[in-house]
mmCIF file with all atom_site columns, C-alpha atoms in Angstrom:
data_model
loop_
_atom_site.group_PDB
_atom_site.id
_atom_site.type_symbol
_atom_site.label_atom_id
_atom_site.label_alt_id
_atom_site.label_comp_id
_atom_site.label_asym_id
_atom_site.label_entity_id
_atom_site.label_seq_id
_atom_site.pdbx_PDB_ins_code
_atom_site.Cartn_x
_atom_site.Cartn_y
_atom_site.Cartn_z
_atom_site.occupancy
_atom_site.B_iso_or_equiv
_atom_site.pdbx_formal_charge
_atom_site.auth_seq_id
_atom_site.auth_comp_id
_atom_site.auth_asym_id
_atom_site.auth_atom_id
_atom_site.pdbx_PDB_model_num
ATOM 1   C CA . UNK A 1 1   ? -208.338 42.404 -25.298 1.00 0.00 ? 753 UNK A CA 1
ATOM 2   C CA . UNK A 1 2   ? -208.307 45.153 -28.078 1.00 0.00 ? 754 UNK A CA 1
ATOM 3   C CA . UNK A 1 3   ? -204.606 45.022 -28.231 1.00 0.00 ? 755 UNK A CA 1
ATOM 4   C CA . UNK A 1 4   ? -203.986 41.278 -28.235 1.00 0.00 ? 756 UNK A CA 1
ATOM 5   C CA . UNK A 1 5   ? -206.315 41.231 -31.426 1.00 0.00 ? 757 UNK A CA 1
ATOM 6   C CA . UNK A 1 6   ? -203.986 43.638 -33.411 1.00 0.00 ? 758 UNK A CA 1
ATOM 7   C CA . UNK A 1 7   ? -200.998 42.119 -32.233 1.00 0.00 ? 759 UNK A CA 1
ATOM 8   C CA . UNK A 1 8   ? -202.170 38.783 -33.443 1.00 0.00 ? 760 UNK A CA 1
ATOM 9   C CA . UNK A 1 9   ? -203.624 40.683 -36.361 1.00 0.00 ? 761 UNK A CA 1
ATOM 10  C CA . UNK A 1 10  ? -200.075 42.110 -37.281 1.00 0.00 ? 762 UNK A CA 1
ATOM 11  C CA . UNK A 1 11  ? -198.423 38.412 -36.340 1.00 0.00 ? 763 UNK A CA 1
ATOM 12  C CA . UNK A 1 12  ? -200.540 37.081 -38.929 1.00 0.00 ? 764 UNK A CA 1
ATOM 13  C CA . UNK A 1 13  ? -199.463 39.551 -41.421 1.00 0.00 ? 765 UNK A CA 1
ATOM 14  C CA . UNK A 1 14  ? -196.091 39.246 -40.752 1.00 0.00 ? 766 UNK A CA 1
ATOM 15  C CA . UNK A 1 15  ? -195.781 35.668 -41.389 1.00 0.00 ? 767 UNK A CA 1
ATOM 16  C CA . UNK A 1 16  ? -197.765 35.338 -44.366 1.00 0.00 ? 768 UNK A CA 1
ATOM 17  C CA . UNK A 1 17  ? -195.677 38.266 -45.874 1.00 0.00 ? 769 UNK A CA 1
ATOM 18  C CA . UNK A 1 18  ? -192.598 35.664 -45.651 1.00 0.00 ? 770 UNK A CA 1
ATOM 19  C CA . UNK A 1 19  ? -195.213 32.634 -47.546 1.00 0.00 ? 771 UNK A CA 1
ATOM 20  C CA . UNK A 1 20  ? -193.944 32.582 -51.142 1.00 0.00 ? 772 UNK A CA 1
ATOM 21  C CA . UNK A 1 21  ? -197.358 33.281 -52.616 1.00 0.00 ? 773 UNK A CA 1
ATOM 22  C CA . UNK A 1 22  ? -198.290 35.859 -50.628 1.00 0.00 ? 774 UNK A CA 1
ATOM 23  C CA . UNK A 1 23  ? -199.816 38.752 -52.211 1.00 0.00 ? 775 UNK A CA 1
ATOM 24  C CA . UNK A 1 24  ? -200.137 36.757 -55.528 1.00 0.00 ? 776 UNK A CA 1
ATOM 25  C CA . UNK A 1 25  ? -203.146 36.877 -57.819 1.00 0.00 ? 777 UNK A CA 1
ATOM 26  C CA . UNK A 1 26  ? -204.408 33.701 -58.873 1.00 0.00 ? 778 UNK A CA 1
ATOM 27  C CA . UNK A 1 27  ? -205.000 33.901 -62.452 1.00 0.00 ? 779 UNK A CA 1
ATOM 28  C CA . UNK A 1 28  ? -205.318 31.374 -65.278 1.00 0.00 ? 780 UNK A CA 1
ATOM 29  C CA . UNK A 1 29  ? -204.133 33.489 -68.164 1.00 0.00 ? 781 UNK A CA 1
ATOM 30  C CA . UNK A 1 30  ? -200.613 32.685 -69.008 1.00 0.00 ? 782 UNK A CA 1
ATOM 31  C CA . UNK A 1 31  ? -199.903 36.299 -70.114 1.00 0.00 ? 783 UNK A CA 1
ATOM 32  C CA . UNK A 1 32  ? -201.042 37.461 -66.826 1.00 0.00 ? 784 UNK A CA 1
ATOM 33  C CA . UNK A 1 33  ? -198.659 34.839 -64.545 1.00 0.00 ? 785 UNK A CA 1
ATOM 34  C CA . UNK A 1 34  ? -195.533 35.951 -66.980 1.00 0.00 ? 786 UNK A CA 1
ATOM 35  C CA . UNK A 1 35  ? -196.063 39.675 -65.680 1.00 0.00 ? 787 UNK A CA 1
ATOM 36  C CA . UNK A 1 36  ? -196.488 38.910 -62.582 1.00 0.00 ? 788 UNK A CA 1
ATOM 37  C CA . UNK A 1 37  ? -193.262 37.346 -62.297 1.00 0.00 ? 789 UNK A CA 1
ATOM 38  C CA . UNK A 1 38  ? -191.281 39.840 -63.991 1.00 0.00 ? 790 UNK A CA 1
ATOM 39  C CA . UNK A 1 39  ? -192.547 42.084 -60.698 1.00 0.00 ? 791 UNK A CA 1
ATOM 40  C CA . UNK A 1 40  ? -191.624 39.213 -58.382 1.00 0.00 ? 792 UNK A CA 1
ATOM 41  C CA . UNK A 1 41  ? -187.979 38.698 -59.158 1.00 0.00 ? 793 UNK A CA 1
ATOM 42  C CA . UNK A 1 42  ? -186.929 41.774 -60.683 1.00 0.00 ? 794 UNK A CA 1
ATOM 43  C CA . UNK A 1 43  ? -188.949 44.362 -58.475 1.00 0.00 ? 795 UNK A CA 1
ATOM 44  C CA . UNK A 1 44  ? -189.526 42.394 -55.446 1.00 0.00 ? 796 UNK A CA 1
ATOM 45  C CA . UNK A 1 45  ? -186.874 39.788 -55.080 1.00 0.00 ? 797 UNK A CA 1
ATOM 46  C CA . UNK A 1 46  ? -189.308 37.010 -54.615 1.00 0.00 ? 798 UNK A CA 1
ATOM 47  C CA . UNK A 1 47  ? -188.083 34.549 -57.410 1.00 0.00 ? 799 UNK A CA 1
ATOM 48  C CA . UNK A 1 48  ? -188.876 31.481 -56.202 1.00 0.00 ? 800 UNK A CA 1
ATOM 49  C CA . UNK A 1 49  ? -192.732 32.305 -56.613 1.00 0.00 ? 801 UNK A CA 1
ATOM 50  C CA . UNK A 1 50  ? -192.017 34.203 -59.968 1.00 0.00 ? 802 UNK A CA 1
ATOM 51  C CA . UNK A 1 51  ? -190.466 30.550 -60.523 1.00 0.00 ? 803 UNK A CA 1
ATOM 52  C CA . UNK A 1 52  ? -193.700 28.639 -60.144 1.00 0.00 ? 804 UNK A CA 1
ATOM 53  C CA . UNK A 1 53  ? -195.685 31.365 -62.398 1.00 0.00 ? 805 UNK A CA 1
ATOM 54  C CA . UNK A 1 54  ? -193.303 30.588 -65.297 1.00 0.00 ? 806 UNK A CA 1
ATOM 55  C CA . UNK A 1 55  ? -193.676 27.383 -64.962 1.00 0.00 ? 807 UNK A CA 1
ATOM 56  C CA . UNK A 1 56  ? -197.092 27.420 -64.977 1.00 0.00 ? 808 UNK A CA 1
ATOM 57  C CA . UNK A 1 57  ? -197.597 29.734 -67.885 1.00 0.00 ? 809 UNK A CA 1
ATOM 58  C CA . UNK A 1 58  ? -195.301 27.152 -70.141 1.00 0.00 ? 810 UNK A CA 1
ATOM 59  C CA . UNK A 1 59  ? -197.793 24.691 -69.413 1.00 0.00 ? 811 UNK A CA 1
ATOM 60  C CA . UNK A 1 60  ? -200.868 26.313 -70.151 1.00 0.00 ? 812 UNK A CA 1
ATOM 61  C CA . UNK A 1 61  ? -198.725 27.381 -73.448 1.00 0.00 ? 813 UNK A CA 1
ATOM 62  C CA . UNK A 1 62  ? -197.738 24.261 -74.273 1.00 0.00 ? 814 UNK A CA 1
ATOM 63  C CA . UNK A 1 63  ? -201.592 22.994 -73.711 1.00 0.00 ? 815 UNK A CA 1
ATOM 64  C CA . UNK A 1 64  ? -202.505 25.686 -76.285 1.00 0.00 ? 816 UNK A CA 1
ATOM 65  C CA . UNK A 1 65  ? -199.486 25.332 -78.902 1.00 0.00 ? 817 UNK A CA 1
ATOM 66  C CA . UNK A 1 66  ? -198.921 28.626 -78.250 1.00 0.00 ? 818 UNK A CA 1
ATOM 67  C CA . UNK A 1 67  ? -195.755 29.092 -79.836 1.00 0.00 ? 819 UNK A CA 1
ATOM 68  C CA . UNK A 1 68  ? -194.815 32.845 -78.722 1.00 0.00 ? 820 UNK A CA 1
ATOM 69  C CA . UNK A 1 69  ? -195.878 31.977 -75.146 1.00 0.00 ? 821 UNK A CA 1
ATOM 70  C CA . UNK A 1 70  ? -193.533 29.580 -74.857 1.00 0.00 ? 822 UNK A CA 1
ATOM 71  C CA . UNK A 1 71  ? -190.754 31.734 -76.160 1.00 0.00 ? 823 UNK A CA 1
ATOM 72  C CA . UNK A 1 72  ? -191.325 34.298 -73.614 1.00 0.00 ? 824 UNK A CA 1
ATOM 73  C CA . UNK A 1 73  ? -191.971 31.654 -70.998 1.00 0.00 ? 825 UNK A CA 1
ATOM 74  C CA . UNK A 1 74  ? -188.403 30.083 -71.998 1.00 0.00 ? 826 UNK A CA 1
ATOM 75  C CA . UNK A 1 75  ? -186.847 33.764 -71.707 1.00 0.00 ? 827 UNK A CA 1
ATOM 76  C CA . UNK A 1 76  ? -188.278 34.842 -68.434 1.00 0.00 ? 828 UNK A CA 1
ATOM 77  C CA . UNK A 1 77  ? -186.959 31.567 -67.084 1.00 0.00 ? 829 UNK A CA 1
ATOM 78  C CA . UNK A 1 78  ? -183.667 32.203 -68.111 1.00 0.00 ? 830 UNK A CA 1
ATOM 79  C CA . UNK A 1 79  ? -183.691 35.936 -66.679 1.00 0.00 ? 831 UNK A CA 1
ATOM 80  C CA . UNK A 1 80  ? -184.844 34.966 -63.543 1.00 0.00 ? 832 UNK A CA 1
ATOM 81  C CA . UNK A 1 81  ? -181.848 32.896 -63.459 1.00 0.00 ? 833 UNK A CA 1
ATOM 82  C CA . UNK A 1 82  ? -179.873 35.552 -64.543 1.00 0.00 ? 834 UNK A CA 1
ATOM 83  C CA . UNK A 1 83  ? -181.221 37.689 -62.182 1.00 0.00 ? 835 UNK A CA 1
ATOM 84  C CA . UNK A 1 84  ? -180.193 39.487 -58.856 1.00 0.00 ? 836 UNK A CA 1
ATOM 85  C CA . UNK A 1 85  ? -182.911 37.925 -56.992 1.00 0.00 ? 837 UNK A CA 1
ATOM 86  C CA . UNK A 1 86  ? -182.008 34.373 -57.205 1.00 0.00 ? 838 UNK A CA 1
ATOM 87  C CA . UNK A 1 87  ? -178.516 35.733 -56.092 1.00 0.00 ? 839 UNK A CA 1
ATOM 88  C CA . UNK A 1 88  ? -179.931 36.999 -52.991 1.00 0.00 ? 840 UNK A CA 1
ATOM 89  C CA . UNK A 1 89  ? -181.756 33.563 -52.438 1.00 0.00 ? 841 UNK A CA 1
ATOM 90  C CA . UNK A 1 90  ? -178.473 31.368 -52.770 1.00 0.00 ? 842 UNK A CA 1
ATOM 91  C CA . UNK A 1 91  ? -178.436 29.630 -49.335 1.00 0.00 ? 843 UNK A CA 1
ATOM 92  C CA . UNK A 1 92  ? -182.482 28.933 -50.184 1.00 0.00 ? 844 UNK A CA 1
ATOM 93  C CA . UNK A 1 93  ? -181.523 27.481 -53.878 1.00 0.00 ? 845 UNK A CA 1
ATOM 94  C CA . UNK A 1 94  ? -178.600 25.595 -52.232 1.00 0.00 ? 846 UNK A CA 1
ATOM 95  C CA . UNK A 1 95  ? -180.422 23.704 -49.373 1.00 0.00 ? 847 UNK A CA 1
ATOM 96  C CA . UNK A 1 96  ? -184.031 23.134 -51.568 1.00 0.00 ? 848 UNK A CA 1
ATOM 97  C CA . UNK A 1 97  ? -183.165 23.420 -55.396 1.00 0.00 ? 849 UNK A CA 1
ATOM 98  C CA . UNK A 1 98  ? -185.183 24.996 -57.978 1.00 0.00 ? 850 UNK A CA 1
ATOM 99  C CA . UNK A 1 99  ? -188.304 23.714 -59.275 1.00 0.00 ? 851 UNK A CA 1
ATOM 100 C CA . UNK A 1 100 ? -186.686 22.243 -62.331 1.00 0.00 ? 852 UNK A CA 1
ATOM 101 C CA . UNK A 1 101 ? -184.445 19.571 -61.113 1.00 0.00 ? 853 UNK A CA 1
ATOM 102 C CA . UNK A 1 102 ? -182.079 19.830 -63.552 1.00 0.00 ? 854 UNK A CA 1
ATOM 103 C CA . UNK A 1 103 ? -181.052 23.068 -62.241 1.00 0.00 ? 855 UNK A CA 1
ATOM 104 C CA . UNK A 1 104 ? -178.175 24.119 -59.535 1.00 0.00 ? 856 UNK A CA 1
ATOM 105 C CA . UNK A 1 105 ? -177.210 27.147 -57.971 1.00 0.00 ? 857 UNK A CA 1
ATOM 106 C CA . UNK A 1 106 ? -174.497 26.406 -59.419 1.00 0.00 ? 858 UNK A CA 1
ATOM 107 C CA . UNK A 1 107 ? -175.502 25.725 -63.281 1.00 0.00 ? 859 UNK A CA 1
ATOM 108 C CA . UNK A 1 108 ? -177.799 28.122 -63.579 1.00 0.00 ? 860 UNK A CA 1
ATOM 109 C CA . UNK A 1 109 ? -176.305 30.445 -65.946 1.00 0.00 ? 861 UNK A CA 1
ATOM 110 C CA . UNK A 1 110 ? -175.620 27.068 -68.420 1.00 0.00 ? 862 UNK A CA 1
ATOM 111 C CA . UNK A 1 111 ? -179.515 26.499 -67.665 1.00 0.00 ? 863 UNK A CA 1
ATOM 112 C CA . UNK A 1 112 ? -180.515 29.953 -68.553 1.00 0.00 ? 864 UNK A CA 1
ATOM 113 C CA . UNK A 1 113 ? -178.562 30.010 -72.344 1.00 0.00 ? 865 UNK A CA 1
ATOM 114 C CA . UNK A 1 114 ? -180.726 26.319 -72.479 1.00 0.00 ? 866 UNK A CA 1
ATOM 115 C CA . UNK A 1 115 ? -183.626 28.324 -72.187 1.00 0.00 ? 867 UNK A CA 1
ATOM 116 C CA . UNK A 1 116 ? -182.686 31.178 -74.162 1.00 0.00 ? 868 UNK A CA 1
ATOM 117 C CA . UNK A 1 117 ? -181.976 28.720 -77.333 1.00 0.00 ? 869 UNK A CA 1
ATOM 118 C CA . UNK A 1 118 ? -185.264 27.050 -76.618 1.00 0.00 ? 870 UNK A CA 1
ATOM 119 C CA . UNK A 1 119 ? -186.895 31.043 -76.762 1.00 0.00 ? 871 UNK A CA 1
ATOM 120 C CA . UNK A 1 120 ? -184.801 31.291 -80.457 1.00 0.00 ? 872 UNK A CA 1
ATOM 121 C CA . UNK A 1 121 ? -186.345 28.133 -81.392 1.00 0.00 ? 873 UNK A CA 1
ATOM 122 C CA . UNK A 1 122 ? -189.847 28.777 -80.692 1.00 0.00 ? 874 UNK A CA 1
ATOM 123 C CA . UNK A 1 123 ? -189.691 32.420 -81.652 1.00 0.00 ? 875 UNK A CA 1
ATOM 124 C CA . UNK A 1 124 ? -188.402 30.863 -85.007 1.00 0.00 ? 876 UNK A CA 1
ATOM 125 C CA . UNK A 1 125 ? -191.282 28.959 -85.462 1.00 0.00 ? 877 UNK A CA 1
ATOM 126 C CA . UNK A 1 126 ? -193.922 31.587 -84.314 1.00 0.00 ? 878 UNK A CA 1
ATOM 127 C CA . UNK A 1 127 ? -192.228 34.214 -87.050 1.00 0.00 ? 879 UNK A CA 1
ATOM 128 C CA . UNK A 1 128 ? -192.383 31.541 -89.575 1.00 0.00 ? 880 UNK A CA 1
ATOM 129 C CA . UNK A 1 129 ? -196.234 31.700 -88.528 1.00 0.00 ? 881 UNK A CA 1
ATOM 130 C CA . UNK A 1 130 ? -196.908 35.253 -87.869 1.00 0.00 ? 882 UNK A CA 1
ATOM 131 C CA . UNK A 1 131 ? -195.015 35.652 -91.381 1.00 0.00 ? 883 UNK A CA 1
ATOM 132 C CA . UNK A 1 132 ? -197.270 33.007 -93.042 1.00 0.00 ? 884 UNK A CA 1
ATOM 133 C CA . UNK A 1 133 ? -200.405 34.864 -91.824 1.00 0.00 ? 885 UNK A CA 1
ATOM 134 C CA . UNK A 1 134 ? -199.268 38.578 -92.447 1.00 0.00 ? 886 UNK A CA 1
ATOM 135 C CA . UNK A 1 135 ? -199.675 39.302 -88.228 1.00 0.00 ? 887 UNK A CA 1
ATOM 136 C CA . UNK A 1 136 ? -196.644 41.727 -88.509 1.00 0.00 ? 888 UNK A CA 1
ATOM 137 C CA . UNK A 1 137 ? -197.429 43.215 -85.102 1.00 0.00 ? 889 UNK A CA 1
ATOM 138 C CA . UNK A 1 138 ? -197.058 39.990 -83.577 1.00 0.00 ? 890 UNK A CA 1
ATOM 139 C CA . UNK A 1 139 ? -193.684 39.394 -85.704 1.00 0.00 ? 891 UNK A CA 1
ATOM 140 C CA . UNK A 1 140 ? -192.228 42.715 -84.446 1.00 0.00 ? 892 UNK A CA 1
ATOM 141 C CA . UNK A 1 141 ? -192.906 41.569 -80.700 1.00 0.00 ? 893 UNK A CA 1
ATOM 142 C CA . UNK A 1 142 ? -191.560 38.169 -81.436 1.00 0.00 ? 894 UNK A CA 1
ATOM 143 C CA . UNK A 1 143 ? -188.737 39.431 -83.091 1.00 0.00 ? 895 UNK A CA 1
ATOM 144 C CA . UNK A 1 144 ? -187.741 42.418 -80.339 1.00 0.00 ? 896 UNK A CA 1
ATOM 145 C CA . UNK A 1 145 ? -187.682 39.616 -78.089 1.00 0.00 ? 897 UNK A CA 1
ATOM 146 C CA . UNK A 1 146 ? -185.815 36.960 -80.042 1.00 0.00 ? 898 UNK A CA 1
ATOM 147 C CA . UNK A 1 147 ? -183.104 39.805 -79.780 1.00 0.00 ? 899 UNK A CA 1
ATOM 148 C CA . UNK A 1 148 ? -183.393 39.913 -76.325 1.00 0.00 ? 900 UNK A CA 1
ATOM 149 C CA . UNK A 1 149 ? -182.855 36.082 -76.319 1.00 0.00 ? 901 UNK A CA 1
ATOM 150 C CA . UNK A 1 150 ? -179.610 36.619 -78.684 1.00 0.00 ? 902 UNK A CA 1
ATOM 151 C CA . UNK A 1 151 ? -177.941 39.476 -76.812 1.00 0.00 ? 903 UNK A CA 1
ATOM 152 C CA . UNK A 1 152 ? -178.743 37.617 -73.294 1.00 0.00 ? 904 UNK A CA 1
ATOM 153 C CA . UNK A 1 153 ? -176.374 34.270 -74.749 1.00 0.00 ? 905 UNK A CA 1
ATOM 154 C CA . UNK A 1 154 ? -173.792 36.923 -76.182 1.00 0.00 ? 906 UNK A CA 1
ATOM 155 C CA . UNK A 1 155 ? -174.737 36.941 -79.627 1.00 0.00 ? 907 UNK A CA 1
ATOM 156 C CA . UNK A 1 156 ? -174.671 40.828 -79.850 1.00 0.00 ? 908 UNK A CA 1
ATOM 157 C CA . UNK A 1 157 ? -174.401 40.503 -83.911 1.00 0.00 ? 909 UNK A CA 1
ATOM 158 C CA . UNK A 1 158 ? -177.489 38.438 -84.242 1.00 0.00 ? 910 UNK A CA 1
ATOM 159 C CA . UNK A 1 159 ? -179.616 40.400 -81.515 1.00 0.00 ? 911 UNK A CA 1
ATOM 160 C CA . UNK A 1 160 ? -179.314 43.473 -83.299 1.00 0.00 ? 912 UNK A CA 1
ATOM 161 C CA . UNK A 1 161 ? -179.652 41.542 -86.714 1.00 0.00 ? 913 UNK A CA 1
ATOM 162 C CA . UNK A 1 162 ? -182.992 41.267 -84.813 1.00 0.00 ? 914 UNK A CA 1
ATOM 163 C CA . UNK A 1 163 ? -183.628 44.574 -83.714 1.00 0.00 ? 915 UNK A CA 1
ATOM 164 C CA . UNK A 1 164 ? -183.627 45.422 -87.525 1.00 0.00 ? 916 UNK A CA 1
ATOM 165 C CA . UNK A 1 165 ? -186.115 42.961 -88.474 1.00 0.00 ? 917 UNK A CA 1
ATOM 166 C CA . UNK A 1 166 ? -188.489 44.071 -85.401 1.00 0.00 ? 918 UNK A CA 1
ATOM 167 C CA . UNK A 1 167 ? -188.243 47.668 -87.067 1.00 0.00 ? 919 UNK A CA 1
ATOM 168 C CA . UNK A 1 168 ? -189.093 46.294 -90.680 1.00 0.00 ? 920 UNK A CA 1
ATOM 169 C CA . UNK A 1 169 ? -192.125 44.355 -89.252 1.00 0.00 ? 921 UNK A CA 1
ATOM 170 C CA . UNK A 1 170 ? -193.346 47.276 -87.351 1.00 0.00 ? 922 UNK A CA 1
ATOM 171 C CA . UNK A 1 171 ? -192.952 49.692 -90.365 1.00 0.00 ? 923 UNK A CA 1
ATOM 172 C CA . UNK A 1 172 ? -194.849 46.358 -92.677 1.00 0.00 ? 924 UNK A CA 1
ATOM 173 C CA . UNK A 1 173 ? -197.749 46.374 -90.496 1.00 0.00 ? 925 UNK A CA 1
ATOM 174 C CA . UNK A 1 174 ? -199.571 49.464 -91.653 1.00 0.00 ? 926 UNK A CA 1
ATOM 175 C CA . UNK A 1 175 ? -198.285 48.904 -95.198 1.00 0.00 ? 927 UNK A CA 1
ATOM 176 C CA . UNK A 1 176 ? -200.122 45.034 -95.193 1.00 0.00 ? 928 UNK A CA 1
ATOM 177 C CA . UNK A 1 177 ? -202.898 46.545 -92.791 1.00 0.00 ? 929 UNK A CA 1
ATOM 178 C CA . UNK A 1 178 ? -204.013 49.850 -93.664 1.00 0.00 ? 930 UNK A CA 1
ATOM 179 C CA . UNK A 1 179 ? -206.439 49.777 -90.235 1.00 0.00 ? 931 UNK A CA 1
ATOM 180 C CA . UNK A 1 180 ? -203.661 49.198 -88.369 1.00 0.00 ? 932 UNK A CA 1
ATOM 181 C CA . UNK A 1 181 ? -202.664 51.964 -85.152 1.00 0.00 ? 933 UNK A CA 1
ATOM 182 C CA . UNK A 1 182 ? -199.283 50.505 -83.987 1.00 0.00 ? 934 UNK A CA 1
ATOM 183 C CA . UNK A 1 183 ? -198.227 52.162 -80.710 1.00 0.00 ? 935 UNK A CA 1
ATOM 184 C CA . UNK A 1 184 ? -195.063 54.564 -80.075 1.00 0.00 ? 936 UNK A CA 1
ATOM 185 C CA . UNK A 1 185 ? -194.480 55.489 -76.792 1.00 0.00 ? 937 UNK A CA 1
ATOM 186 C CA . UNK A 1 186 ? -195.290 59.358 -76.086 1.00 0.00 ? 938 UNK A CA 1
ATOM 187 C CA . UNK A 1 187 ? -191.322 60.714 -76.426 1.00 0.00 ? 939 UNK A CA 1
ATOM 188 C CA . UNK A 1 188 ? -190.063 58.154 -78.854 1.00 0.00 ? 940 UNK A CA 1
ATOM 189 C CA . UNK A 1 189 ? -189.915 59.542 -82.198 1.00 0.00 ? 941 UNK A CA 1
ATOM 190 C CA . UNK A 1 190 ? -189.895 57.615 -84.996 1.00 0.00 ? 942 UNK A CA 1
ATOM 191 C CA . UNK A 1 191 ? -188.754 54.189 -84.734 1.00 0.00 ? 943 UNK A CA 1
ATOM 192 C CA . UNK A 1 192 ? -186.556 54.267 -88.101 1.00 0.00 ? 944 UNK A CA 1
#
C-alpha cells in the first residue's frame, strides 16, 4: 500500500510540473512578477506563464501610473517574444495564441519592436520625471534600459547614445546627493 502512495505521490508531481503555474509564487508586487518571468522564459523555457506575469505587472503599473514599470513591463514583453523559449513553444502558440490577441506566432517579432517603442515612450516620460525631481539613480536605470529598448529595434546609434547618458546620471547622483552609495559590482572598475 506503501508503494501505491509514492507512485501516486510522484504521478501527482509529474503532472503538475507540466501546469503552467507550477512552481510560481503568487505575489502582488509588480517588480516581483517581472523577475519572475525573466527566470521563466529565459532560464526555464516556460514563457507562456512568464506571459501572464507581464501582463499582470502592466496592470498593476498602469493602476499606479507607474511610468518606469510600464517601460520594463513593455520590454520584457517584447523579449519574451524575442526569445528562445517561445521558439520552442511554436506548435503551443500556433494551435492557442498568445494572451494578447493581437499577436501571432507569426508577427511576433513586429509585436515585440511595438512594445519596445511603447518602453522608449514611457521611459521618455519617466526621465522627464526622474529629471524633474533630481532621482538620478532612477534616471540611470531608466536610461540603461531605454538602451536596451533601442539596440533590441536596431537602433545601435541611439542605444549607446543611451548608454552615455546612463553613465552621466550615475556619475550626477552623488554630485546632486552627497548621501548617496550607488552600487558597482565587485570586479567592475569604474564605470567612466
Amino acid at each position: 500500500m506503501q508503494v501505491f502512495k509514492r507512485i501516486a505521490i510522484v504521478c501527482g508531481l509529474v503532472m503538475l510540473g507540466g501546469c503552467a503555474g507550477f512552481g510560481i509564487v503568487a505575489t502582488s508586487d509588480p517588480d516581483t512578477k517581472l523577475s519572475d518571468s525573466i527566470d521563466l522564459f529565459e532560464r526555464q523555457a516556460r514563457p507562456i506563464p512568464a506571459e501572464r506575469l507581464i501582463r499582470e505587472a502592466m496592470v498593476i503599473y498602469e493602476q499606479r501610473s507607474d511610468l518606469r514599470g510600464l517601460g520594463h513591463a513593455n520590454r520584457q514583453y517584447s523579449e519574451l517574444l524575442r526569445s528562445p523559449a517561445v521558439r520552442k513553444w511554436e506548435k503551443s502558440y500556433r494551435r492557442s495564441g498568445f494572451q494578447d490577441p493581437t499577436i501571432t506566432f507569426d508577427n511576433r517579432l513586429e509585436k515585440a519592436d511595438e512594445f519596445d517603442r511603447k518602453a522608449i515612450s514611457y521611459y521618455e516620460r519617466a526621465a522627464q520625471e526622474y529629471l524633474r525631481t533630481g532621482a538620478y539613480d532612477s534616471l540611470t536605470n531608466v536610461y540603461l534600459n531605454r538602451a536596451m529598448s533601442h539596440l533590441n529595434i536596431g537602433e545601435k546609434d541611439t542605444g549607446c547614445g543611451y548608454y552615455d547618458k546612463a553613465v552621466e546620471a550615475f556619475e550626477e547622483n552623488p554630485r546632486r546627493n552627497p548621501e548617496a552609495k550607488p552600487y558597482t559590482p565587485p570586479g567592475s572598475g569604474s564605470v567612466a
